[in-house]
Structures are given as structure tokens and as C-alpha cells.
Amino acid sequence: MQIKKFVGENITQTMALVKKEMGNDAIILQTKKTKSKGFLGFFKKDMVEVLAAIEPDKSNSRIAKTKSSELSLTKGDYDKKNVEDSGFTEHIDGKNNKNDVSFKEVNKIYQKPVLNNQTIKNNDITKDIDEIKTVIKDLNERFVQTFKTEEDEVLHELKSRYIKKLELKGLSRLLAEKIVEEAISNNKDCNREIILKIIDTRFNAFKDNSKSFIKKYNVFVGPTGVGKTTTLAKIASNLAIGEGKRIGFMTLDTYRISAVEQLRTYAEILNCPIEVAYDKDDVSEAVKRLESRDSVFIDTAGRSHRNKIHMKELEEILGSIEEKEVFLVLSANFNKEDIKDILEAYSFIDEFSVIITKMDETSREGLVFDIIDEANKPISYITYGQNVPDDIEVFDFNKFVNEFLREI
Ligand SMILES: Nc1nc2c(ncn2[C@@H]2O[C@H](COP(=O)(O)OP(=O)(O)OP(=O)(O)O)[C@@H](O)[C@H]2O)c(=O)[nH]1
Ligand SMILES: [Mg+2]
């Protein structure tokens, strides 16, 4: 067998060379792109290299009658020739032509697919298989889509159910959605345990209830009637009676006589001093007079948080007190919008904790989460009744969450 390498500028030109020299019986062993040498490495051109073979005795007789598409070389043909040409070592056609290839090279090439009519047929089959694969892929995607939709429907139903449950327990729609969506996207499921985990992670920074919020001066602020005075009296009483602390009271609520009287009553019961301050200077004086007490509890007037003048006065008074803890008292009866407005009005205070009162008057405790979420501040106490000093406790996040989730 004669094997030769042909190089042309394109496949048509190269094939024409093959046909011219070997006729239609030529077998194409390999086709590849190559580069011309160029001048000093420059001006290299893309070329097409074709490795073709022909049986010498058949070369001319077949030129006229055989079409190139009918050419073929089977592995059997090649093996037969291999045995016949076993004496062959250097060049297959015996000529020392640089386009000729070694027998070893041919052997290597033969392992590669040969471009012949069988290959062309195979290419058609491959094309058909590719089309079938595309159809199957498409069907598969449609199937997955259908399946996904069903799964989505189940999850959607689950999502709506849990959002509703959380909303019924007082969470705002927005926060309920955030929690349940996170639960479903992370777990493809939603239940009490999953919600617990989400809440736990989300409010992780506010879980610690080991720290005492009580400082030397403790100021209670918040809207009218939320329970500032009652709560302050509860905490002060527990410290005085339970821990034997020396308590002092101060009230800034001079707008109503009954307000001063209310605190004076607690002061008398606890046998501790009470100071009444009318302005910022009075506050400074009163602070000094109460300096020897372990803790001083300062009551402020319940005024609308929309009253800007009152808010300004409060800001000035707070600024004049060092070593203080500010407690913003909010009622569990408020709705999310009230909470937003109030927090906005008190946003001039950097550091504070929240006390939520009247938990006994609501079954919508979920508001607690909205308060933490909105305020980004810890809850220090919750109160759940009018009894002084009993109806109050330090807020325990874990206990609260567990009790809350038990009911959903
Ligand atoms: N049910 C219930 N009532 C409470 C609670 N805390 C306070 N109250 C009641 O709420 C009412 C108002 O309480 P106050 O302590 O006077 O509220 P305040 O914020 O000081 O009110 P102003 O000084 O007028 O702004 C009183 O009748 C309290 O007994 C609570 O936890 N639960
Ligand atoms: Mg009061």
C-alpha cells in the first residue's frame, strides 16, 4: 500500500491533489489543519493536510470508475497488508519522499477513525442520535418542570399555612414571610423545629439573658399609659425586697399630680427617697442627692411620641445623666405600625433596651419578634399583669420562643 501526505490551502484543493495523484480509489486516513512554514517564521498560512492511501496495483484502473464516497479500508484489509508488507521498515512506498510516512505512523493513524462512506453513514447516525438526545432532554426538562410545579404547590401550601399561623400569633406579615421563606428555601420543608432554628439564628444576638440591665440610674421612657410607673415599681421593689438594694426614686412626670402621688406611694411602701424634678437643672441636683443609693429609678411623663417638644426635653434630660440604662416601655397591645412610629420617635437614644408590658392582655405574642427586628435592641423585661412586684420577669428568649412555638 502506498501512503502519502498531501497539503493544500483548503480541503477542496487538497482533495483535488489526492484525486489527481491517487484516483478515486484513494483512502483518506486522516485530515488535519496545519500551518505553512512561512518566511523566517512569519507569514504562516492555515493549510489542510490529508493523509491518503492507495493500493498500487489498483491505482490507475479505479480512477475512472470509482467514486470517492465509495472508498473504504477495513481493519481486516489493513491487517492483511500489514502481514504482506512485513519486510517494510522505513517508507511505505520505498521512496525517500518527505511527504511519506513511516509504517509505525500509519499503524498509529489506523487506530483513528477513517473517513469513508461508513464514517459518513456513522455521522448521519450520530446526528440522529444527537437529535434524539435533544428530544429526550427536552422531555426530561418538561417532566422535571411538571414535577417541580407540583413540589412548588406543596411548598406553597405549606408556606401559606405557616405564614398564617405566625400571623395569627402576632407576627407581622412581612416578618412571618421572611422566616417561613427562609425555612422553606433552606430545608424544602417547614415545621416547628425548622422555624425554631431560623428564629434562633436570626435573633441570636438577643438571646443572652444573663446580663443585668440595671445600672446606677435607670430611666423609663415610652408612650402614655404603657405601664412605665408600674413596671419601674415592680423592678425597684424586687431589688429592694429581694436583693436588699438601697433604692431611690425620681419623677419627671409633673404634668399630673396623680403621677407624682403614684410614685410617692411606692416610695413610702419601700421606705426610700423620692425626688421630683421639673427641668434639666432639677435633674442634675436630684441625681447628686440620690448618689448614695445603689440604684435610682427615674420615671418620665407619658406623652405622645409625636410631641416633638417633649421629645427634645427628654433628649436633653437624658444627656445630663451619666451611668444610665434607658428602658423603652412598649405595650404588647400595640400593632407593628405603632411600634415603628414609636421607635422612630425615640431613635435619638442610642442605647436602650425594651420592656414589653401587658403580655397578659394579648394572645399575639409574636409582636415581640417584630419589636426586636425593628428596634434591633434586646428585650430586658416582660410584664404580664398589674400586680406589683410579681407580674414581671427578665426576658428569656429561649423560654419565650419555645412557649410561642408550642402553640403554632
Ligand atoms: N394588664 C396589665 N396591666 C398593666 C401592666 N402594666 C401596667 N398595667 C396597667 O396599665 C395602667 C397604666 O400603668 P402606668 O404604670 O400608670 O402606665 P404609665 O406608662 O406610667 O402611664 P403614664 O404615666 O400615664 O404615661 C395601669 O392600670 C396599670 O395597672 C401589665 O403588665 N398588664
Ligand atoms: Mg406613669
Short mmCIF file of N, CA and C in Angstrom, two decimals, residues 87-146:
data_model
loop_
_atom_site.label_atom_id
_atom_site.label_comp_id
_atom_site.label_asym_id
_atom_site.label_seq_id
_atom_site.Cartn_x
_atom_site.Cartn_y
_atom_site.Cartn_z
N GLY A 87 8.18 -6.88 5.57
CA GLY A 87 9.58 -6.50 5.36
C GLY A 87 9.77 -4.99 5.35
N PHE A 88 8.69 -4.29 5.31
CA PHE A 88 8.73 -2.84 5.20
C PHE A 88 9.22 -2.19 6.49
N THR A 89 10.14 -1.27 6.40
CA THR A 89 10.58 -0.59 7.62
C THR A 89 10.50 0.93 7.51
N GLU A 90 11.19 1.50 6.54
CA GLU A 90 11.36 2.94 6.55
C GLU A 90 10.20 3.71 5.92
N HIS A 91 9.98 3.50 4.61
CA HIS A 91 8.92 4.21 3.91
C HIS A 91 8.02 3.24 3.18
N ILE A 92 6.80 3.49 3.25
CA ILE A 92 5.84 2.53 2.71
C ILE A 92 5.97 2.38 1.21
N ASP A 93 6.14 3.51 0.48
CA ASP A 93 6.26 3.36 -0.98
C ASP A 93 7.71 3.21 -1.43
N GLY A 94 8.63 3.04 -0.49
CA GLY A 94 10.01 2.79 -0.83
C GLY A 94 10.78 4.04 -1.24
N LYS A 95 10.03 5.18 -1.45
CA LYS A 95 10.72 6.41 -1.85
C LYS A 95 11.06 7.22 -0.62
N ASN A 96 12.17 7.93 -0.71
CA ASN A 96 12.55 8.75 0.43
C ASN A 96 11.93 10.15 0.30
N ASN A 97 10.64 10.15 0.11
CA ASN A 97 9.90 11.41 -0.07
C ASN A 97 9.51 11.97 1.30
N LYS A 98 9.68 13.31 1.49
CA LYS A 98 9.37 13.86 2.82
C LYS A 98 7.89 13.84 3.16
N ASN A 99 7.03 13.65 2.12
CA ASN A 99 5.60 13.54 2.40
C ASN A 99 5.19 12.14 2.83
N ASP A 100 6.11 11.16 2.62
CA ASP A 100 5.79 9.80 3.01
C ASP A 100 5.84 9.65 4.52
N VAL A 101 5.10 8.68 5.03
CA VAL A 101 5.11 8.48 6.49
C VAL A 101 5.58 7.09 6.82
N SER A 102 6.12 6.95 8.01
CA SER A 102 6.63 5.65 8.43
C SER A 102 5.50 4.68 8.70
N PHE A 103 5.84 3.40 8.64
CA PHE A 103 4.85 2.37 8.88
C PHE A 103 4.25 2.48 10.27
N LYS A 104 5.15 2.82 11.26
CA LYS A 104 4.67 2.96 12.64
C LYS A 104 3.60 4.03 12.71
N GLU A 105 3.84 5.13 11.98
CA GLU A 105 2.91 6.26 11.99
C GLU A 105 1.55 5.83 11.43
N VAL A 106 1.62 5.05 10.35
CA VAL A 106 0.38 4.55 9.74
C VAL A 106 -0.36 3.68 10.73
N ASN A 107 0.41 2.84 11.39
CA ASN A 107 -0.20 1.96 12.39
C ASN A 107 -0.96 2.75 13.43
N LYS A 108 -0.32 3.88 13.83
CA LYS A 108 -0.95 4.75 14.82
C LYS A 108 -2.21 5.37 14.24
N ILE A 109 -2.06 5.88 13.03
CA ILE A 109 -3.17 6.56 12.37
C ILE A 109 -4.35 5.61 12.19
N TYR A 110 -4.01 4.35 11.89
CA TYR A 110 -5.08 3.41 11.62
C TYR A 110 -6.01 3.22 12.80
N GLN A 111 -5.48 3.45 13.99
CA GLN A 111 -6.31 3.30 15.19
C GLN A 111 -7.39 4.37 15.24
N LYS A 112 -7.15 5.46 14.48
CA LYS A 112 -8.13 6.56 14.49
C LYS A 112 -9.22 6.30 13.47
N PRO A 113 -10.40 6.92 13.60
CA PRO A 113 -11.47 6.67 12.66
C PRO A 113 -11.09 7.08 11.25
N VAL A 114 -11.48 6.29 10.32
CA VAL A 114 -11.16 6.55 8.92
C VAL A 114 -12.37 7.21 8.27
N LEU A 115 -12.12 8.29 7.52
CA LEU A 115 -13.22 8.99 6.88
C LEU A 115 -13.58 8.26 5.59
N ASN A 116 -14.60 7.48 5.59
CA ASN A 116 -15.05 6.77 4.40
C ASN A 116 -16.56 6.73 4.40
N ASN A 117 -17.14 5.97 3.45
CA ASN A 117 -18.61 6.00 3.37
C ASN A 117 -19.26 5.50 4.64
N GLN A 118 -18.55 4.55 5.32
CA GLN A 118 -19.07 4.03 6.59
C GLN A 118 -19.10 5.16 7.64
N THR A 119 -17.99 5.94 7.61
CA THR A 119 -17.91 7.05 8.56
C THR A 119 -19.02 8.06 8.29
N ILE A 120 -19.25 8.29 6.98
CA ILE A 120 -20.32 9.25 6.63
C ILE A 120 -21.66 8.75 7.15
N LYS A 121 -21.89 7.41 6.95
CA LYS A 121 -23.15 6.83 7.47
C LYS A 121 -23.21 6.99 8.98
N ASN A 122 -22.05 6.72 9.62
CA ASN A 122 -21.98 6.85 11.08
C ASN A 122 -22.28 8.27 11.53
N ASN A 123 -21.75 9.22 10.70
CA ASN A 123 -22.01 10.62 11.05
C ASN A 123 -23.49 10.92 11.03
N ASP A 124 -24.20 10.36 10.03
CA ASP A 124 -25.66 10.55 9.96
C ASP A 124 -26.34 9.98 11.19
N ILE A 125 -25.88 8.76 11.57
CA ILE A 125 -26.47 8.12 12.75
C ILE A 125 -26.20 8.96 14.00
N THR A 126 -24.93 9.46 14.07
CA THR A 126 -24.59 10.30 15.24
C THR A 126 -25.50 11.52 15.29
N LYS A 127 -25.75 12.10 14.11
CA LYS A 127 -26.64 13.27 14.04
C LYS A 127 -28.04 12.91 14.56
N ASP A 128 -28.53 11.74 14.07
CA ASP A 128 -29.85 11.28 14.52
C ASP A 128 -29.88 11.08 16.03
N ILE A 129 -28.80 10.43 16.52
CA ILE A 129 -28.74 10.18 17.98
C ILE A 129 -28.75 11.50 18.75
N ASP A 130 -27.98 12.47 18.21
CA ASP A 130 -27.95 13.79 18.87
C ASP A 130 -29.33 14.40 18.92
N GLU A 131 -30.07 14.27 17.79
CA GLU A 131 -31.43 14.83 17.77
C GLU A 131 -32.31 14.14 18.80
N ILE A 132 -32.18 12.79 18.84
CA ILE A 132 -32.99 12.02 19.82
C ILE A 132 -32.64 12.46 21.24
N LYS A 133 -31.31 12.64 21.45
CA LYS A 133 -30.88 13.08 22.79
C LYS A 133 -31.51 14.42 23.16
N THR A 134 -31.54 15.33 22.16
CA THR A 134 -32.12 16.66 22.41
C THR A 134 -33.59 16.53 22.78
N VAL A 135 -34.30 15.66 22.04
CA VAL A 135 -35.73 15.46 22.31
C VAL A 135 -35.92 14.90 23.73
N ILE A 136 -35.08 13.88 24.07
CA ILE A 136 -35.19 13.27 25.40
C ILE A 136 -34.91 14.31 26.49
N LYS A 137 -33.86 15.14 26.23
CA LYS A 137 -33.51 16.17 27.21
C LYS A 137 -34.68 17.14 27.41
N ASP A 138 -35.28 17.50 26.27
CA ASP A 138 -36.41 18.42 26.31
C ASP A 138 -37.57 17.83 27.11
N LEU A 139 -37.86 16.54 26.80
CA LEU A 139 -38.94 15.85 27.51
C LEU A 139 -38.64 15.77 29.00
N ASN A 140 -37.36 15.46 29.28
CA ASN A 140 -36.93 15.35 30.67
C ASN A 140 -37.13 16.67 31.41
N GLU A 141 -36.73 17.76 30.72
CA GLU A 141 -36.89 19.08 31.33
C GLU A 141 -38.35 19.39 31.60
N ARG A 142 -39.19 19.01 30.61
CA ARG A 142 -40.63 19.24 30.81
C ARG A 142 -41.16 18.44 31.98
N PHE A 143 -40.66 17.22 32.06
CA PHE A 143 -41.08 16.35 33.16
C PHE A 143 -40.68 16.95 34.51
N VAL A 144 -39.39 17.40 34.54
CA VAL A 144 -38.88 18.00 35.78
C VAL A 144 -39.70 19.23 36.12
N GLN A 145 -40.01 20.01 35.06
CA GLN A 145 -40.79 21.23 35.26
C GLN A 145 -42.14 20.90 35.88
N THR A 146 -42.77 19.86 35.34
CA THR A 146 -44.08 19.45 35.85
C THR A 146 -43.95 19.01 37.30
#
